[in-house]
Structures are given as C-alpha cells and as structure tokens.
mmCIF file of C-alpha atoms in Angstrom:
data_model
loop_
_atom_site.group_PDB
_atom_site.id
_atom_site.type_symbol
_atom_site.label_atom_id
_atom_site.label_comp_id
_atom_site.label_asym_id
_atom_site.label_seq_id
_atom_site.Cartn_x
_atom_site.Cartn_y
_atom_site.Cartn_z
ATOM 1 C CA MET A 1 83.137 121.521 44.643
ATOM 2 C CA GLU A 2 84.616 120.546 41.343
ATOM 3 C CA ILE A 3 84.202 116.828 40.482
ATOM 4 C CA GLU A 4 86.662 115.690 37.799
ATOM 5 C CA VAL A 5 86.121 112.646 35.655
ATOM 6 C CA ILE A 6 89.060 111.144 33.806
ATOM 7 C CA ALA A 7 88.610 109.539 30.436
ATOM 8 C CA THR A 8 90.501 108.773 27.139
ATOM 9 C CA LYS A 9 89.368 108.847 23.590
ATOM 10 C CA ARG A 10 88.063 105.444 22.349
ATOM 11 C CA GLU A 11 89.483 104.463 19.040
ATOM 12 C CA LEU A 12 87.759 101.140 18.534
ATOM 13 C CA GLN A 13 84.010 100.954 18.242
ATOM 14 C CA GLY A 14 81.320 98.236 17.854
ATOM 15 C CA THR A 15 79.846 95.580 20.056
ATOM 16 C CA GLY A 16 82.953 93.470 20.125
ATOM 17 C CA ALA A 17 85.236 96.338 20.994
ATOM 18 C CA SER A 18 82.978 97.411 23.845
ATOM 19 C CA ARG A 19 82.851 93.888 25.211
ATOM 20 C CA ARG A 20 86.642 93.770 25.230
ATOM 21 C CA LEU A 21 86.778 97.055 26.954
ATOM 22 C CA ARG A 22 84.340 95.855 29.746
ATOM 23 C CA SER A 23 86.406 92.739 30.148
ATOM 24 C CA ALA A 24 89.431 95.024 30.760
ATOM 25 C CA GLY A 25 87.686 96.949 33.527
ATOM 26 C CA LYS A 26 86.754 99.824 31.247
ATOM 27 C CA VAL A 27 83.391 101.612 30.489
ATOM 28 C CA PRO A 28 82.573 102.798 26.915
ATOM 29 C CA GLY A 29 80.879 106.200 26.732
ATOM 30 C CA ILE A 30 80.229 109.189 24.675
ATOM 31 C CA VAL A 31 80.270 112.951 25.223
ATOM 32 C CA TYR A 32 78.028 115.059 22.950
ATOM 33 C CA GLY A 33 76.455 118.493 22.583
ATOM 34 C CA GLY A 34 77.736 122.036 21.849
ATOM 35 C CA ALA A 35 79.581 122.909 18.651
ATOM 36 C CA ALA A 36 82.123 120.047 18.824
ATOM 37 C CA ALA A 37 81.356 116.596 17.262
ATOM 38 C CA PRO A 38 80.464 113.757 19.544
ATOM 39 C CA THR A 39 83.439 112.008 21.111
ATOM 40 C CA GLN A 40 83.649 108.312 21.882
ATOM 41 C CA ILE A 41 85.413 107.733 25.228
ATOM 42 C CA GLU A 42 86.394 105.143 27.652
ATOM 43 C CA LEU A 43 86.678 105.363 31.514
ATOM 44 C CA ASP A 44 88.082 103.079 34.235
ATOM 45 C CA HIS A 45 85.056 101.214 35.663
ATOM 46 C CA ASN A 46 85.775 101.139 39.384
ATOM 47 C CA PRO A 47 86.409 104.921 39.987
ATOM 48 C CA LEU A 48 83.345 105.702 37.925
ATOM 49 C CA TYR A 49 81.170 103.183 39.833
ATOM 50 C CA HIS A 50 82.246 104.589 43.192
ATOM 51 C CA ALA A 51 81.649 108.149 41.993
ATOM 52 C CA MET A 52 78.088 107.245 40.751
ATOM 53 C CA ARG A 53 77.197 105.870 44.195
ATOM 54 C CA LYS A 54 77.294 109.510 45.395
ATOM 55 C CA GLU A 55 74.086 111.468 44.970
ATOM 56 C CA VAL A 56 75.990 114.699 44.061
ATOM 57 C CA PHE A 57 77.612 113.123 40.985
ATOM 58 C CA HIS A 58 74.234 112.869 39.285
ATOM 59 C CA SER A 59 73.198 116.501 39.995
ATOM 60 C CA SER A 60 76.387 118.427 39.468
ATOM 61 C CA VAL A 61 78.298 120.079 36.570
ATOM 62 C CA LEU A 62 81.287 117.766 36.049
ATOM 63 C CA THR A 63 84.692 118.379 34.730
ATOM 64 C CA LEU A 64 85.401 115.821 32.123
ATOM 65 C CA SER A 65 89.186 115.395 31.266
ATOM 66 C CA VAL A 66 89.643 113.590 27.985
ATOM 67 C CA GLY A 67 93.326 113.004 27.287
ATOM 68 C CA GLY A 68 94.147 116.166 29.453
ATOM 69 C CA ALA A 69 91.604 118.462 27.567
ATOM 70 C CA LYS A 70 88.905 119.554 30.011
ATOM 71 C CA GLU A 71 85.278 120.465 29.344
ATOM 72 C CA THR A 72 82.206 120.946 31.523
ATOM 73 C CA VAL A 73 79.523 118.237 31.228
ATOM 74 C CA LEU A 74 76.409 116.703 32.859
ATOM 75 C CA LEU A 75 75.836 112.984 33.264
ATOM 76 C CA ARG A 76 72.884 112.296 31.076
ATOM 77 C CA ASP A 77 72.408 108.568 30.814
ATOM 78 C CA THR A 78 73.803 105.294 32.362
ATOM 79 C CA GLN A 79 73.200 101.749 31.215
ATOM 80 C CA TRP A 80 73.695 99.013 33.878
ATOM 81 C CA HIS A 81 74.133 95.281 33.602
ATOM 82 C CA PRO A 82 70.685 93.551 34.337
ATOM 83 C CA TYR A 83 71.900 91.838 37.501
ATOM 84 C CA LYS A 84 75.577 92.681 38.095
ATOM 85 C CA GLN A 85 76.796 95.902 39.721
ATOM 86 C CA GLN A 86 78.441 96.828 36.359
ATOM 87 C CA ILE A 87 78.083 100.037 34.291
ATOM 88 C CA LEU A 88 77.901 99.175 30.613
ATOM 89 C CA HIS A 89 77.827 102.603 29.058
ATOM 90 C CA VAL A 90 77.608 106.271 30.065
ATOM 91 C CA ASP A 91 76.551 109.481 28.221
ATOM 92 C CA PHE A 92 77.822 112.959 29.063
ATOM 93 C CA GLN A 93 76.342 116.170 27.603
ATOM 94 C CA ARG A 94 78.604 119.350 27.170
ATOM 95 C CA VAL A 95 77.256 122.394 28.876
ATOM 96 C CA ASP A 96 77.933 126.070 28.252
ATOM 97 C CA SER A 97 78.241 128.383 31.203
ATOM 98 C CA THR A 98 76.107 130.969 29.394
ATOM 99 C CA HIS A 99 73.208 128.728 28.474
ATOM 100 C CA LYS A 100 70.611 127.351 30.929
ATOM 101 C CA ILE A 101 70.375 123.658 31.469
ATOM 102 C CA HIS A 102 67.442 121.420 32.331
ATOM 103 C CA VAL A 103 68.297 118.853 35.009
ATOM 104 C CA LYS A 104 66.806 116.759 37.760
ATOM 105 C CA VAL A 105 67.825 117.732 41.240
ATOM 106 C CA PRO A 106 67.366 115.498 44.273
ATOM 107 C CA LEU A 107 64.991 116.544 47.149
ATOM 108 C CA HIS A 108 66.120 116.527 50.673
ATOM 109 C CA PHE A 109 63.193 116.274 53.234
ATOM 110 C CA LEU A 110 63.609 118.134 56.516
ATOM 111 C CA ASN A 111 61.563 118.089 59.783
ATOM 112 C CA GLY A 112 59.191 115.383 58.777
ATOM 113 C CA ASP A 113 59.361 113.774 62.211
ATOM 114 C CA THR A 114 58.424 117.089 64.020
ATOM 115 C CA ALA A 115 55.618 118.108 61.728
ATOM 116 C CA PRO A 116 52.220 118.642 63.501
ATOM 117 C CA GLY A 117 50.700 116.121 61.223
ATOM 118 C CA VAL A 118 53.072 113.393 62.553
ATOM 119 C CA LYS A 119 53.523 114.488 66.212
ATOM 120 C CA LEU A 120 49.848 115.464 66.860
ATOM 121 C CA GLY A 121 47.941 113.817 64.030
ATOM 122 C CA GLY A 122 49.584 110.403 64.155
ATOM 123 C CA GLY A 123 50.285 110.689 60.402
ATOM 124 C CA LYS A 124 52.952 109.242 58.214
ATOM 125 C CA VAL A 125 55.271 111.084 55.868
ATOM 126 C CA SER A 126 54.935 110.217 52.289
ATOM 127 C CA HIS A 127 57.634 111.323 49.790
ATOM 128 C CA VAL A 128 55.695 111.527 46.486
ATOM 129 C CA MET A 129 58.715 112.711 44.488
ATOM 130 C CA ASN A 130 62.451 112.362 45.127
ATOM 131 C CA GLU A 131 63.777 114.692 42.482
ATOM 132 C CA LEU A 132 62.629 117.837 40.699
ATOM 133 C CA ASP A 133 62.955 119.212 37.188
ATOM 134 C CA VAL A 134 64.587 122.608 37.262
ATOM 135 C CA THR A 135 66.336 124.974 34.808
ATOM 136 C CA CYS A 136 69.244 127.243 35.567
ATOM 137 C CA LEU A 137 72.704 128.331 34.408
ATOM 138 C CA PRO A 138 75.270 125.681 35.093
ATOM 139 C CA GLY A 139 76.915 127.913 37.772
ATOM 140 C CA ASN A 140 73.701 128.055 39.806
ATOM 141 C CA LEU A 141 72.943 124.345 39.822
ATOM 142 C CA PRO A 142 72.194 123.286 43.407
ATOM 143 C CA GLU A 143 73.282 119.876 44.758
ATOM 144 C CA PHE A 144 69.773 119.429 46.116
ATOM 145 C CA VAL A 145 66.565 121.276 46.929
ATOM 146 C CA GLU A 146 65.249 121.286 50.530
ATOM 147 C CA VAL A 147 61.652 120.457 51.421
ATOM 148 C CA ASP A 148 60.881 121.683 54.870
ATOM 149 C CA MET A 149 57.931 119.753 56.313
ATOM 150 C CA GLY A 150 58.025 121.345 59.741
ATOM 151 C CA SER A 151 54.652 122.993 59.581
ATOM 152 C CA LEU A 152 52.774 120.404 57.556
ATOM 153 C CA GLU A 153 49.404 119.280 59.035
ATOM 154 C CA LEU A 154 47.729 115.786 58.637
ATOM 155 C CA GLY A 155 46.042 115.400 55.229
ATOM 156 C CA HIS A 156 48.052 118.280 53.725
ATOM 157 C CA SER A 157 50.778 118.208 51.142
ATOM 158 C CA ILE A 158 53.649 120.395 49.801
ATOM 159 C CA HIS A 159 53.631 121.094 46.086
ATOM 160 C CA ALA A 160 56.464 121.950 43.698
ATOM 161 C CA ALA A 161 55.412 125.632 43.533
ATOM 162 C CA ASP A 162 55.597 125.774 47.375
ATOM 163 C CA LEU A 163 59.350 125.077 47.416
ATOM 164 C CA LYS A 164 61.924 127.747 48.074
ATOM 165 C CA LEU A 165 64.489 127.389 45.261
ATOM 166 C CA PRO A 166 67.986 128.858 45.289
ATOM 167 C CA ALA A 167 68.684 132.115 43.460
ATOM 168 C CA GLY A 168 68.728 131.714 39.659
ATOM 169 C CA VAL A 169 66.935 128.310 39.808
ATOM 170 C CA GLU A 170 63.488 127.870 38.353
ATOM 171 C CA LEU A 171 60.962 125.133 37.972
ATOM 172 C CA VAL A 172 60.686 123.695 34.482
ATOM 173 C CA ALA A 173 57.543 125.109 32.858
ATOM 174 C CA HIS A 174 55.520 121.865 32.725
ATOM 175 C CA VAL A 175 56.250 121.215 36.432
ATOM 176 C CA LEU A 176 55.081 124.746 37.385
ATOM 177 C CA HIS A 177 51.965 124.281 35.279
ATOM 178 C CA GLU A 178 51.154 120.837 36.742
ATOM 179 C CA ASN A 179 52.332 121.744 40.245
ATOM 180 C CA PRO A 180 52.590 118.162 41.527
ATOM 181 C CA ALA A 181 52.758 117.249 45.219
ATOM 182 C CA VAL A 182 56.240 116.422 46.457
ATOM 183 C CA ALA A 183 55.431 115.238 49.927
ATOM 184 C CA ALA A 184 52.324 114.629 52.183
ATOM 185 C CA ILE A 185 51.332 113.496 55.592
ATOM 186 C CA THR A 186 48.601 110.881 55.605
ATOM 187 C CA LEU A 187 47.173 108.449 58.048
ATOM 188 C CA PRO A 188 48.790 104.993 58.134
ATOM 189 C CA LYS A 189 46.842 102.396 56.206
ATOM 190 C CA GLY A 190 43.813 101.208 57.964
ATOM 191 C CA MET A 191 43.603 104.004 60.431
ATOM 192 C CA LYS A 192 40.873 106.591 60.711
ATOM 193 C CA SER A 193 41.281 110.153 61.987
ATOM 194 C CA ASP A 194 39.283 109.379 65.128
ATOM 195 C CA ASP A 195 41.624 106.525 65.998
ATOM 196 C CA VAL A 196 44.351 109.062 66.876
ATOM 197 C CA ALA A 197 44.191 109.954 70.544
ATOM 198 C CA PRO A 198 44.483 113.753 71.163
ATOM 199 C CA GLU A 199 47.483 114.897 73.146
ATOM 200 C CA VAL A 200 46.590 115.510 76.767
ATOM 201 C CA PRO A 201 48.334 118.424 78.318
ATOM 202 C CA ALA A 202 50.612 117.618 81.222
ATOM 203 C CA ALA A 203 49.320 118.383 84.766
ATOM 204 C CA PRO A 204 50.752 121.541 86.226
ATOM 205 C CA ALA A 205 53.540 120.849 88.823
ATOM 206 C CA ALA A 206 52.420 120.923 92.419
#
C-alpha cells in the first residue's frame, strides 16, 4: 500500500518563519539523505496529524511529493508541542531501493490469552518490547512483526532471535547479539506459583 505525503518547498527559514507557518496550520520539516542536498519543506498540519495516528505511517516507506516531484522516504523524527496535540517539526530521510535501511518495526502479539502460561498457569502477559530494530531493503519492509505466544509457559519468555521474520528481513546486529526478551508470562504481583489452582478435568458424562 503506497502512502503519499504532500509537501511544498519552504522558502523562508528561521524561528520566526516557522512560528508563522505553525500559526497558519502548517508544519515545517526537512528531507535529507542520498545524493541530493537537504530540502526544507512545509506540510499541512491536519492531514499529517491524522496520518501519524496510524501505526503503519511510522513503519512504512512513504512517497513524499514536493511540488509534484516524488521520492521515497522514511519518517525519521517528529517534534511535538509539550502539551498540545500539535506537530512542531518533521524529518524525512530519503531511501534508495537498492540499499538496506535500518528501521524500527512494531510488534503485534498473538494468542497471549490462550497461552498455557495464562490459561493453565494463571500468569499475566508482559510485553517487554513494542518494536524491533530490523534491517532490510525498502521493498521488503514489513508493516509489523508477529509474536506468537500460543505455546508460551509460565515463567518463560520469547526473545528477539526466536521471532520468525519475513523473507529479506534481518535483526540489526546488536539486537541479535544481545537477544533481548520481547514478551514473557509471569505471575501477577504478589502471587506465588502454589497459589494457582490446577485445572481439574471434567467428570465423564454419565
């Protein structure tokens, strides 16, 4: 699914110019990377705000149209107002389809409520991480990575290296080296393992 972001070149720069842009419902930004020079841009605030509320916007290769000229980019940084729901500035990075990118991809957790550690052990699912550092070509970038917890026992965890990644997607080297836990099933606070009553098999039908 192609996500297109519409922008125009920003001619005036500086704090005062940026403040006037924001007052007019615009967001100042920059696009950088690749062989081209960095380009100062401006975008309409409300369409950008609504796009940024969607998870996929943060983990997708975007099509940025600046005055009709299109290029592929990643959203790299966003500055928000301290207490208003207002975007103050955005950074986009150009990407090349032939060069691998390093990006954080959201994790989607599956089957936690049916895991043995929850159903039989009385445990509670703990999401240790909500996103994962991966590297891949732009065309292979997944919207998310699934974490299947369906066979997880009480007191056990799933680590980054246990995840099944889509074809062409790899863990970033330091993540693979450290192999952090991404999810676990633990007893609720204050409970001990012998507080959990074992499941009693149902009596056979007469």
